[in-house]
Each structure stands twice: as C-alpha cells, then as structure tokens.
DNA sequence: CCTTTTTGTGATTAATCGGGTGACTTCTCG
DNA sequence: CGAGAAGTCACCCGATTAATCACAAAAAGG
C-alpha cells in the first residue's frame, strides 16, 4: 500500500541479499522508471549522481540492470520476474557449491564428544522449524507434539507429520485452543489430537516480554525439544535433549504421564 | 578431495551467503567436529578465542549451530542438510518479501522512455540466461538460436525451447560443432538444427583474452540477443535490441539470409 | 565557433564496520 | 586457596563504503 514504506523495505531486503546501499537504491529507483539517466536516478534515489555509474555497473554485472551505451547513457531494470529469478539462481548455486564443499570436508577429526547428559539450545524460527521436521522424520515409534501458536503449523511440518504417520508411527498432537485443534485435524487427519490442560503453556496477558510456549516435541520418549517465543521480539528459542536417560527427557516423560496428554486416548 | 581447499571454498561461500569471516570459519570448524569448545574451535579455525563466542552466538541465532550452556560451553553445528535447508529458507523468504515489496511499488512515474532505436547491454551469465529463456517463451512465430558453448545448453533453456515449440513456433538451432548439434537434437528433438558456417563465431586458438561467441538469438525476426564470452574471465556479455527496424536486428536478418542458416532446411 | 551546461571519470575525504588484541572478572579444579 | 582456564568487555586499527570534489569530455544552443 504505502509506496514509500515498500521502497525502504525493498532497499533493506536487497542489502540483505548482498547489494550495497547505493546499488539497492538504484535498483528500486530503476524499478519505478521505465528507463532513466544518471541524473534522473540520482534525483529520485538520493544517490550522488557521480556514484550512480558505479552502482549501475555492478548491477549490470549481476544481471539486474541493462545499460544503453548512448550519451547520456540510459539504464533500466530487468523485469521483476527476471530479477527474482536471477537472485534465486545465484543463491541456489552458492548453496549447492557449499553443500559439495562441506561434503568433501566432513571427514571429522578428534571426536570431542561427551556422551553424557546433554541439553542443547538453538534459536531462530527457521532453524528450529527444520530441526523439528527432521526429528519427526526420524521417529520410529511415537511422536508427541504440542503446538502453541498457529503460525508454527507450517506446510512443511504437516508434510513431515503425514509422512511419518503413514509409516505406522503413533502421532499425538496437542493444541492450546480449539480452533487450533481444528486446523490440525484438517491438515493432519490421521493424528490423535487433544487440548492441553497445562495452563502455564498459555501466553498470559500479552505483556511486554512475556514468554509464550512455542512447541513441545517428544520423539520416541527419548528426545525432546521445547521452544518458547518472547512476545516482544518474536524470536523463538528452543532447548533440545536426547537420550532416554537425559534429565530433560525424564522430566518431559513425567510431565506427560501427569496430565499433559489426557490418558492417551483421542477426543475429550 | 583436497580438504584444505574445500574448507577455504566453504568459508568463502558462507561469506557470500552473508556470514562474516569469523562466523564462516567457526561454522566450517564446527562442521568437522562432532562438538567443540571455544578453545578447540579457536585453535582449529584461527579465530581469536575471545571472538568465538560472538560468532557462535550469531550462528545460533540463525539456526546453524546449537549451544550447550555448560561450563565450558560446547558448540556443535547442525547437520549439513539442516544447514542448507535453513539457508535456503532464509533466502527464499527474503526474495519473496522483495517480490511483494517491489510489486506494491511498481507504480511507475514519468515514462522516461525513448521509443527510438535502442541497443541495451547486459552481462552476467545468470541474467543473460534468464533473459534468453524469457525471450524464447515470448516468441510467437520463429526462434533462431545459435549456441557457441555447450555449457550454455542448460536444462532451463531446453525447457523453454520445448515449451515454445509445442506452441507451433518454428525452432531453428545452430551449433558450432557436431557433438554439440547431437546434444541439441537429444534435448530438443523437435528443433531443426544445423552447423553454422560462420567461421568467426569459433573461438580461435584459446588465446589470452580472446572473445568467443556465446549465444545468438533471434526472435520473430524482430528481437535479437548476441552474447560473447571472454575466454579469460569467462564473463558473459550480451547486447540486446528489439523492434523490426532496429539497426542491430536488421544486420542480424541480413546475416542470416546470407548463410548463417543454410537455406532453412534441416540436415546438411 | 565559442560558451555554457551536462555527462562521465577519478581522486579524495569521512564514517562505518569488521577483524584483531588485551584487560579484567568469574569459574573450575587441584 | 591459588593457578589456570572460560567468558565478557572495551578498545584499536585497517579495510570497506558512503559522500564530496575536481576535472576532462561531450552536448546543447546560441
């Protein structure tokens, strides 16, 4: 809606995608013009005129802008589809090369691992999401999952759940609210669902930096992941433990036995 | 094969993907260790010990490593699959947001366009590739394509070609060598192929900064794209013109009539 | 043809960021 | 309790990047 806001956002995103500020400004500037000269661009983007040339040159070498070598020379941005496709290609190529490089390396050295009680923490919505999916896919016996916020019920997650349930794994999913439970039953029809009775899971009054429950995942009764979301920063943080004897896991099992999952049977 | 080399490459790639040097070093360091402390990591990666903590914290917040809050605390990298998946997600999210932002903007202002003869230049393998594909898909009548190097015959390109040929567009593809022609007939069976007789298209003796032909694309006899590859830098550069009256296009048509495409009939 | 303005290049300065180091507090363990 | 390791901070300095300026080349326009 608000163009100015979107412009700023686009500039920021382009910088996150690796462009410098001037390059980003020039690109969105050109995106709003069918075509423009250095002067036009400079006026519209606040980029010093003499620096427009450098910026555009970089953009051209990345396939985001085309240049007409006349005098004065004119610039124009490639179409939105071409631009995003180019960016995607670029990134995909890098990630693939990274995969290969790390693959040929992975030859680990000294095993610096202590096979005792371990509790790891990780944060970032994305990373936690991926870890969740992976853990679910590795389950052989039982998956217990409690979801605290509907935004966490992604399609990828549903895919993982449906895949594992089709392999004969028992799937028990809890929700904090009834509407959420309905959503779950729609996306993962084969799961046994329930509404958790643990009040402390609910995000109280949404005060400042109140901490709400994110997910709670128990795999084969021996691996657990619990995450929370601070309502202010919306950053998700998780702790994660594995091993049947792991303290965290033991607590989780006890918790479960007590009433998190009401008697293990569906409905009510 | 050579681990050391791969390590360096991985570090470079991670930096291109947005990590700082220390972060990149720490991540590949942890990738070779099942788990490690700040000291271990510092020794292995040449990152000052006191800075390992910052770096790892950032990595954790991005979902690339997990931390055990013991003393001394231990770090470990997530699996290769999780890491690449996380990176992909992150990027995809950014590109999508960019798409939206630019979409709400695109409301162009003053049309600063000159509808006269225009020849644009663009560079970068990726961008040129995308432009090529897009132009092909827009063809309504005829596509003439000459490919100068087999590396340019990508799957995406073949897809575009096959798609457009199924819409009844005449497709004529030239190659510089016979093996290349064979490849083309395999990937795009419905195309009429030939071997170009234009000697200057061939990359002479591969001297220093010799310039070899990349692609030559003529769409509906009114839009043309010609690219070259400097053998040294392997950078691809292209010029691009549209409009039936465009000078560049006129030359291309004449060139074609002369013998680029031998009499327009298949084989020999 | 000469003047004036615009265009493009290059060098130069200023500010920011990231790599690198060391001081200092806290913790662990003998 | 004391030595050494772990962890946190604050700082320095070099490189990158934003920003300005000086100047040559080229158009525009009398």
XYZ file of C-alpha atoms (C1' of nucleotides) in Angstrom:
596
model
C 0.000 0.000 0.000
C 2.332 2.701 1.218
C 4.820 3.047 -1.575
C 7.422 4.855 0.443
C 7.462 2.176 3.062
C 7.741 -0.554 0.467
C 10.624 1.252 -1.149
C 12.516 1.276 2.093
C 11.740 -2.362 2.708
C 12.863 -3.353 -0.758
C 16.113 -1.486 -0.290
C 16.706 -3.195 3.001
C 15.971 -6.613 1.568
C 18.254 -6.079 -1.383
C 21.019 -5.179 1.024
C 20.380 -8.341 2.976
C 20.638 -10.132 -0.312
C 24.129 -8.766 -0.734
C 23.803 -5.445 -2.525
C 25.353 -2.230 -1.237
C 23.106 0.644 -0.280
C 23.682 2.629 -3.460
C 23.128 -0.434 -5.592
C 19.919 -1.247 -3.804
C 18.637 2.313 -4.083
C 19.464 2.458 -7.764
C 17.750 -0.802 -8.471
C 14.469 0.092 -6.835
C 14.749 3.514 -8.419
C 15.035 1.931 -11.830
C 12.216 -0.427 -10.993
C 9.878 2.530 -10.811
C 11.114 4.052 -14.026
C 10.731 2.504 -17.413
C 14.178 3.816 -18.043
C 16.341 6.605 -16.731
C 19.601 8.523 -16.907
C 22.107 9.002 -14.143
C 20.649 12.377 -13.384
C 17.070 11.220 -13.130
C 18.100 8.331 -10.967
C 20.219 10.440 -8.700
C 17.383 12.845 -8.048
C 14.901 10.112 -7.330
C 17.092 7.934 -5.137
C 19.267 10.425 -3.263
C 22.317 8.628 -4.578
C 25.052 11.109 -5.556
C 24.977 11.376 -9.320
C 28.636 10.549 -9.771
C 28.193 7.316 -7.862
C 25.245 6.133 -9.869
C 27.564 4.905 -12.556
C 29.495 2.556 -10.321
C 26.365 1.209 -8.722
C 24.681 0.551 -12.025
C 27.778 -1.138 -13.371
C 27.700 -3.605 -10.531
C 24.010 -4.198 -11.035
C 24.596 -4.827 -14.699
C 27.284 -7.375 -13.986
C 24.804 -9.182 -11.788
C 22.192 -9.259 -14.492
C 19.787 -6.929 -12.716
C 20.047 -3.895 -14.937
C 20.680 -3.236 -18.610
C 22.579 -0.296 -19.959
C 22.276 1.581 -23.188
C 25.661 2.970 -24.154
C 24.483 6.216 -25.631
C 25.145 9.700 -24.360
C 23.751 10.261 -21.935
C 23.573 6.574 -21.260
C 20.320 5.122 -20.119
C 19.646 2.438 -17.587
C 16.710 0.222 -16.993
C 15.942 -2.579 -14.622
C 15.094 -6.048 -15.835
C 11.578 -7.225 -15.096
C 10.650 -8.219 -11.587
C 10.396 -11.850 -12.622
C 13.818 -11.835 -14.218
C 15.337 -10.130 -11.226
C 13.994 -12.508 -8.634
C 14.781 -15.493 -10.805
C 18.341 -14.288 -11.173
C 18.697 -13.795 -7.452
C 17.303 -17.209 -6.756
C 19.638 -18.837 -9.248
C 22.591 -17.058 -7.755
C 21.750 -18.209 -4.277
C 20.882 -21.717 -5.210
C 24.200 -22.056 -6.975
C 26.049 -20.885 -3.920
C 24.224 -23.189 -1.577
C 24.871 -26.119 -3.849
C 28.554 -25.378 -4.068
C 28.595 -25.053 -0.321
C 26.945 -28.431 0.009
C 29.621 -30.010 -2.134
C 32.464 -28.290 -0.370
C 31.237 -29.262 3.060
C 30.592 -32.753 1.850
C 34.143 -33.365 0.764
C 35.296 -31.968 4.074
C 33.110 -33.594 6.619
C 35.879 -36.041 7.455
C 35.760 -35.296 11.122
C 38.753 -35.436 13.396
C 39.004 -35.905 17.100
C 35.649 -36.796 18.488
C 35.305 -34.153 21.114
C 32.014 -35.532 22.287
C 30.856 -36.350 25.750
C 28.154 -38.973 25.637
C 26.683 -37.848 28.909
C 23.652 -35.754 29.627
C 23.361 -33.038 27.075
C 20.964 -30.204 26.642
C 21.473 -28.048 23.615
C 19.917 -24.747 22.830
C 19.205 -23.261 19.476
C 17.248 -20.273 18.323
C 15.776 -18.773 15.206
C 12.408 -19.766 13.847
C 13.847 -21.271 10.719
C 16.433 -23.444 12.355
C 14.030 -24.738 14.947
C 11.472 -25.495 12.298
C 13.958 -27.551 10.340
C 15.147 -29.392 13.395
C 11.562 -30.162 14.313
C 10.829 -31.580 10.898
C 13.953 -33.666 10.899
C 13.332 -35.109 14.333
C 9.817 -36.045 13.359
C 11.004 -37.795 10.254
C 13.474 -39.827 12.282
C 10.824 -41.098 14.682
C 10.242 -44.836 14.658
C 7.628 -45.259 17.292
C 5.802 -42.281 18.690
C 5.601 -38.538 18.168
C 4.030 -36.240 20.702
C 3.716 -32.656 19.629
C 2.152 -29.657 21.281
C 1.766 -26.524 19.226
C 1.460 -23.194 20.940
C 0.884 -20.880 18.063
C -0.851 -21.404 14.792
C 1.941 -19.741 12.851
C 4.098 -22.742 13.695
C 1.846 -25.169 11.874
C 3.541 -24.810 8.517
C 3.008 -26.905 5.456
C 6.434 -28.461 5.766
C 5.599 -29.507 9.279
C 2.320 -31.025 8.171
C 4.175 -32.887 5.432
C 6.632 -34.381 7.875
C 3.829 -35.411 10.187
C 1.776 -37.028 7.481
C 4.797 -38.839 6.158
C 5.778 -40.307 9.476
C 2.254 -41.282 10.416
C 1.980 -43.261 7.233
C 4.941 -45.298 8.430
C 2.993 -46.510 11.392
C 4.264 -44.078 13.963
C 1.790 -43.087 16.634
C 1.081 -39.392 16.345
C -0.355 -37.373 19.177
C -0.787 -33.663 18.727
C -1.908 -31.178 21.306
C -3.201 -27.670 20.826
C -3.775 -24.809 23.194
C -7.068 -23.726 21.743
C -9.965 -25.367 19.981
C -9.639 -23.525 16.682
C -6.028 -24.607 16.531
C -7.077 -28.193 17.181
C -9.469 -27.948 14.258
C -6.739 -26.719 11.979
C -4.538 -29.587 12.999
C -7.195 -32.165 12.306
C -7.670 -30.679 8.877
C -4.019 -30.704 7.959
C -3.063 -33.945 9.665
C -6.206 -36.058 9.647
C -4.568 -39.203 10.994
C -3.300 -37.643 14.186
C -4.800 -38.066 17.581
C -5.383 -34.572 18.890
C -6.217 -33.087 22.259
C -6.303 -29.793 24.042
C -3.619 -29.469 26.628
C -4.621 -28.766 30.162
C -1.396 -27.117 31.185
C -2.319 -23.556 31.920
C 1.243 -22.313 32.075
C 1.591 -23.022 28.428
C -0.783 -20.248 27.540
C 0.614 -16.860 26.772
C -0.871 -14.879 29.633
C -1.827 -11.337 29.007
C 0.452 -10.357 26.158
C 2.656 -8.221 28.325
C 5.916 -6.755 27.148
C 8.473 -9.533 27.176
C 6.165 -12.266 28.304
C 7.312 -15.686 27.198
C 4.827 -17.931 25.491
C 5.193 -21.594 24.661
C 6.098 -22.341 21.089
C 6.369 -26.071 20.503
C 6.861 -29.104 22.650
C 8.030 -32.173 20.858
C 8.745 -35.621 22.246
C 10.104 -38.301 19.946
C 10.045 -41.977 20.890
C 10.062 -40.922 24.525
C 13.781 -40.294 24.287
C 14.285 -36.999 22.501
C 12.670 -33.732 23.375
C 12.518 -30.227 22.038
C 10.815 -27.337 23.784
C 10.629 -23.872 22.376
C 9.337 -20.558 23.577
C 8.544 -17.293 21.898
C 9.097 -13.942 23.562
C 6.099 -11.934 22.525
C 8.135 -8.776 22.176
C 10.920 -9.797 19.855
C 9.018 -12.739 18.369
C 12.347 -14.581 18.470
C 11.889 -18.291 19.018
C 14.265 -20.113 21.340
C 14.478 -23.811 21.920
C 16.180 -26.357 24.081
C 16.750 -29.838 22.919
C 17.865 -33.026 24.600
C 18.265 -36.624 23.588
C 18.824 -39.966 25.227
C 16.385 -41.962 27.313
C 18.256 -41.078 30.484
C 18.514 -37.412 29.721
C 17.271 -35.286 32.576
C 15.184 -33.092 30.406
C 13.635 -36.077 28.737
C 12.869 -37.696 32.060
C 11.069 -34.612 33.217
C 9.146 -34.464 29.997
C 8.002 -38.049 30.360
C 6.844 -37.441 33.879
C 5.057 -34.315 32.804
C 3.311 -36.239 30.124
C 2.277 -39.003 32.436
C 0.740 -36.452 34.726
C -1.767 -34.939 32.501
C -0.346 -33.204 29.539
C -1.798 -35.897 27.393
C -5.085 -36.927 28.956
C -4.945 -40.704 29.127
C -3.636 -41.086 25.610
C -6.984 -41.515 24.040
C -8.484 -39.324 21.391
C -11.169 -36.746 21.853
C -12.167 -35.297 25.211
C 39.328 -34.265 -2.431
C 41.668 -31.666 -1.006
C 40.144 -30.874 2.334
C 42.030 -27.669 2.882
C 40.902 -26.275 -0.407
C 37.323 -27.200 0.277
C 37.495 -25.562 3.665
C 38.572 -22.324 2.100
C 35.884 -22.557 -0.530
C 33.214 -23.257 2.042
C 34.315 -20.267 4.074
C 34.186 -18.042 1.040
C 30.772 -19.281 0.050
C 29.367 -18.774 3.513
C 30.619 -15.217 3.408
C 28.929 -14.696 0.085
C 25.823 -16.019 1.744
C 26.018 -13.249 4.277
C 28.142 -14.542 7.139
C 31.155 -12.671 8.480
C 34.561 -14.242 8.228
C 34.688 -15.374 11.845
C 31.213 -16.800 11.635
C 32.055 -18.683 8.484
C 35.288 -20.066 9.923
C 33.552 -21.158 13.085
C 30.809 -22.884 11.193
C 33.058 -24.955 8.993
C 35.225 -25.608 12.017
C 32.259 -26.999 13.873
C 31.232 -28.955 10.822
C 34.390 -31.000 11.127
C 33.985 -31.562 14.830
C 31.195 -33.509 16.384
C 31.273 -30.862 19.029
C 33.778 -28.443 20.438
C 34.618 -25.790 22.964
C 35.710 -22.250 22.272
C 39.305 -23.257 22.778
C 39.213 -26.196 20.411
C 37.466 -24.124 17.800
C 39.827 -21.234 18.127
C 42.830 -23.467 17.602
C 41.373 -25.159 14.589
C 39.977 -22.120 12.841
C 42.482 -19.370 13.649
C 39.666 -17.315 15.080
C 40.715 -15.486 18.265
C 39.260 -17.408 21.146
C 37.560 -14.400 22.659
C 35.689 -13.781 19.455
C 34.439 -17.306 19.040
C 31.645 -16.541 21.442
C 30.218 -13.672 19.403
C 30.462 -15.592 16.201
C 28.789 -18.667 17.587
C 26.022 -16.570 19.116
C 25.203 -15.158 15.719
C 25.300 -18.597 14.169
C 22.973 -19.868 16.833
C 20.503 -17.106 16.214
C 20.488 -18.121 12.575
C 19.816 -21.717 13.389
C 23.157 -23.004 12.179
C 24.707 -24.176 15.430
C 23.472 -25.284 18.798
C 24.967 -24.391 22.106
C 25.204 -26.333 25.308
C 25.178 -23.940 28.228
C 27.562 -25.816 30.428
C 30.974 -24.709 31.550
C 32.868 -24.751 29.424
C 30.042 -24.424 26.968
C 30.055 -26.633 23.948
C 29.065 -25.847 20.429
C 28.077 -28.041 17.571
C 26.899 -27.443 14.070
C 23.553 -28.657 12.842
C 23.657 -31.299 10.137
C 24.604 -30.347 6.621
C 21.049 -30.948 5.471
C 19.580 -28.776 8.163
C 22.076 -26.026 7.498
C 21.493 -25.819 3.774
C 17.760 -26.097 4.238
C 17.852 -23.245 6.712
C 19.889 -21.104 4.375
C 17.566 -21.817 1.510
C 14.521 -20.959 3.590
C 16.097 -17.748 4.722
C 16.855 -16.667 1.206
C 13.604 -17.728 -0.245
C 11.812 -15.727 2.422
C 13.821 -12.659 1.569
C 13.261 -12.942 -2.136
C 9.562 -13.400 -1.615
C 9.296 -10.370 0.592
C 11.259 -8.467 -2.005
C 8.831 -9.588 -4.665
C 5.913 -8.289 -2.646
C 7.569 -5.018 -1.797
C 8.517 -4.316 -5.382
C 5.081 -5.358 -6.512
C 3.301 -2.809 -4.386
C 5.726 -0.211 -5.647
C 5.933 -0.800 -9.333
C 3.517 2.061 -9.941
C 5.825 3.792 -12.337
C 6.024 7.543 -12.735
C 7.192 9.643 -15.592
C 7.796 7.497 -18.643
C 11.328 8.471 -19.435
C 11.454 6.247 -22.445
C 12.599 6.988 -25.943
C 10.859 4.742 -28.433
C 13.647 5.025 -30.959
C 16.431 2.668 -31.812
C 17.703 1.035 -28.689
C 20.510 -1.353 -28.024
C 20.899 -2.495 -24.483
C 23.763 -4.345 -22.957
C 23.710 -6.683 -20.048
C 26.220 -9.061 -18.566
C 26.468 -11.933 -16.174
C 25.779 -15.498 -17.160
C 22.740 -15.787 -14.948
C 20.990 -12.683 -16.092
C 21.613 -13.418 -19.741
C 20.342 -16.929 -19.311
C 17.108 -15.689 -17.779
C 16.626 -13.095 -20.447
C 17.198 -15.711 -23.114
C 14.603 -18.015 -21.622
C 12.085 -15.240 -21.283
C 12.530 -14.018 -24.817
C 12.100 -17.527 -26.146
C 8.911 -18.009 -24.205
C 7.506 -14.801 -25.652
C 8.093 -15.846 -29.240
C 5.010 -16.240 -31.359
C 6.430 -17.191 -34.685
C 10.054 -18.151 -35.031
C 13.081 -18.694 -32.845
C 16.566 -18.856 -34.273
C 19.254 -19.777 -31.803
C 22.945 -20.397 -32.218
C 24.798 -21.832 -29.278
C 28.508 -21.351 -29.032
C 29.344 -23.354 -25.997
C 27.818 -26.477 -24.623
C 27.745 -25.089 -21.109
C 25.052 -22.726 -22.255
C 22.646 -25.501 -23.148
C 21.062 -25.721 -19.720
C 18.004 -27.665 -18.747
C 16.005 -24.492 -18.228
C 16.876 -23.432 -21.731
C 15.811 -26.770 -23.142
C 12.550 -26.486 -21.228
C 11.801 -23.084 -22.690
C 12.598 -24.322 -26.158
C 10.459 -27.401 -25.894
C 7.610 -25.410 -24.472
C 7.608 -22.858 -27.225
C 7.996 -25.400 -29.993
C 4.909 -27.168 -28.744
C 3.028 -23.926 -29.339
C 3.755 -24.118 -33.026
C 6.718 -21.795 -33.125
C 9.349 -22.632 -35.692
C 12.561 -23.515 -33.957
C 15.918 -23.390 -35.667
C 19.019 -24.106 -33.660
C 22.578 -23.872 -34.822
C 25.681 -25.327 -33.279
C 29.341 -24.735 -33.845
C 30.380 -28.342 -33.690
C 28.843 -31.679 -34.487
C 28.870 -33.095 -30.969
C 27.043 -30.003 -29.807
C 24.488 -30.496 -32.544
C 23.925 -34.034 -31.322
C 23.327 -32.831 -27.804
C 20.810 -30.343 -29.022
C 18.886 -32.925 -31.007
C 18.727 -35.078 -27.912
C 17.455 -32.375 -25.623
C 15.209 -30.608 -28.108
C 14.099 -33.256 -30.570
C 11.607 -31.066 -32.424
C 14.102 -28.431 -33.436
C 15.624 -28.016 -36.829
C 19.357 -27.977 -36.292
C 22.352 -27.062 -38.402
C 26.003 -26.362 -38.110
C 26.827 -22.752 -38.653
C 29.240 -21.870 -41.377
C 30.368 -18.631 -39.880
C 33.958 -19.188 -39.027
C 34.301 -16.054 -36.985
C 31.967 -17.499 -34.484
C 34.509 -20.075 -33.484
C 36.800 -19.328 -30.619
C 40.123 -19.297 -32.416
C 43.073 -20.603 -30.589
C 42.127 -20.042 -26.978
C 44.466 -17.137 -26.547
C 44.507 -14.936 -23.503
C 41.522 -12.635 -23.707
C 40.149 -13.960 -26.942
C 36.450 -13.373 -27.300
C 34.301 -16.333 -28.253
C 30.683 -16.298 -29.331
C 28.222 -17.281 -26.641
C 24.695 -17.220 -27.960
C 22.931 -15.641 -30.853
C 19.205 -15.436 -30.556
C 16.694 -14.012 -32.990
C 13.030 -13.922 -32.031
C 10.312 -13.395 -34.611
C 12.858 -11.592 -36.767
C 12.433 -8.503 -34.613
C 14.343 -9.054 -31.409
C 17.925 -10.110 -31.107
C 20.377 -11.006 -28.425
C 24.048 -11.684 -29.032
C 26.453 -12.666 -26.324
C 30.147 -13.273 -26.134
C 32.407 -14.904 -23.615
C 35.910 -13.696 -22.928
C 37.875 -16.869 -22.506
C 39.991 -15.375 -19.782
C 37.437 -14.111 -17.304
C 34.653 -16.416 -18.519
C 32.365 -13.409 -18.038
C 29.484 -13.415 -20.484
C 28.404 -10.140 -22.055
C 25.414 -9.549 -24.256
C 23.787 -6.908 -26.348
C 20.134 -6.904 -26.984
C 17.867 -4.995 -29.322
C 14.220 -5.057 -30.251
C 11.978 -3.662 -32.931
C 11.766 -4.695 -36.560
C 13.503 -1.517 -37.653
C 16.262 -1.757 -35.101
C 19.676 -1.496 -36.711
C 21.080 -4.421 -34.896
C 18.123 -6.542 -35.868
C 18.406 -5.534 -39.493
C 22.015 -6.598 -39.583
C 21.127 -9.877 -37.969
C 18.455 -10.585 -40.533
C 20.838 -9.871 -43.340
C 23.465 -12.045 -41.769
C 21.015 -14.849 -41.534
C 19.909 -14.513 -45.123
C 23.500 -14.780 -46.210
C 24.358 -18.117 -44.903
C 24.206 -18.407 -41.228
C 21.276 -20.669 -41.675
C 21.853 -22.719 -44.797
C 18.639 -22.458 -46.795
C 16.450 -23.057 -43.761
C 16.187 -26.747 -44.248
C 17.213 -29.416 -41.807
C 20.346 -31.505 -42.001
C 23.323 -30.603 -44.155
C 32.572 28.571 -33.468
C 32.568 29.508 -28.935
C 30.113 29.369 -24.456
C 27.541 27.007 -21.196
C 25.644 23.116 -19.350
C 25.516 18.359 -18.870
C 27.837 13.927 -18.586
C 31.208 10.821 -17.173
C 35.755 9.533 -14.639
C 38.877 9.688 -10.993
C 40.703 11.052 -6.794
C 39.942 12.363 -2.065
C 37.751 12.663 2.455
C 34.830 10.956 6.161
C 32.378 7.473 8.567
C 31.220 2.834 9.438
C 32.176 -1.939 10.102
C 34.680 -5.896 10.956
C 38.905 -8.129 12.140
C 42.364 -8.362 15.773
C 44.216 -7.757 20.720
C 44.397 -7.242 25.577
C 42.478 -6.209 30.247
C 39.615 -7.948 33.603
C 36.030 -10.937 36.169
C 34.338 -15.341 37.032
C 34.583 -20.053 37.328
C 36.790 -24.769 37.839
C 39.773 -27.785 39.767
C 43.753 -29.446 42.062
C 43.323 -21.014 48.382
C 45.781 -20.254 44.150
C 46.631 -21.218 39.166
C 44.828 -21.551 35.080
C 41.001 -21.708 32.028
C 36.489 -19.641 30.491
C 33.870 -15.832 29.388
C 32.816 -10.794 28.898
C 34.182 -6.039 27.550
C 36.251 -2.356 25.644
C 39.351 -0.735 22.542
C 42.381 -0.228 18.342
C 43.198 -0.154 13.560
C 42.752 -1.335 8.838
C 39.515 -2.032 5.104
C 35.331 -1.065 3.008
C 31.791 2.122 1.727
C 29.300 6.290 1.789
C 29.843 11.092 0.400
C 32.188 15.177 -1.827
C 35.063 17.432 -5.063
C 37.852 18.476 -9.048
C 38.242 17.931 -13.735
C 38.011 16.351 -18.714
C 34.890 15.201 -22.459
C 30.796 15.801 -24.708
C 26.165 18.024 -25.967
C 23.389 21.809 -26.466
C 22.425 26.192 -28.058
C 23.003 30.341 -29.383
